Amino acid sequence: MSLLSWLVPVALGMGLVGLIAFLWSMKSGQLEDLDGAAERVLLHEEDDAPLQDGNRRQPGGIDS
């Protein structure tokens, strides 16, 4: 029985910490725009491509 009297407050404390973390993430905007990051992965922009030869780019946008 003494083990149960120790585990119940620990479980309640962990639940309270999780609730506080969730409320903080909601307040700070961590859960906004969930689809934006997934869609940005699929977009191809030449500015995001790595440079092959230092900082030079060819006029056509193709690195040599």
XYZ file of C-alpha atoms in Angstrom, residues 10-37:
28
model
C 4.261 10.793 -9.134
C 1.713 9.959 -11.856
C -0.299 13.094 -11.096
C 2.873 15.194 -11.182
C 3.914 13.757 -14.544
C 0.433 14.432 -15.920
C 0.602 18.016 -14.674
C 4.024 18.528 -16.288
C 2.677 17.152 -19.589
C -0.364 19.425 -19.419
C 1.808 22.468 -18.735
C 4.109 21.572 -21.647
C 1.112 21.175 -23.956
C -0.406 24.498 -22.897
C 2.961 26.230 -23.356
C 3.302 24.812 -26.879
C -0.199 26.014 -27.755
C 0.514 29.497 -26.413
C 3.869 29.861 -28.186
C 2.523 28.762 -31.602
C 4.368 25.448 -31.833
C 1.299 23.642 -33.204
C 0.362 26.132 -35.942
C 0.852 25.389 -39.659
C 1.308 21.639 -39.388
C 1.014 21.142 -43.168
C 3.420 23.918 -44.135
C 6.619 22.089 -43.222
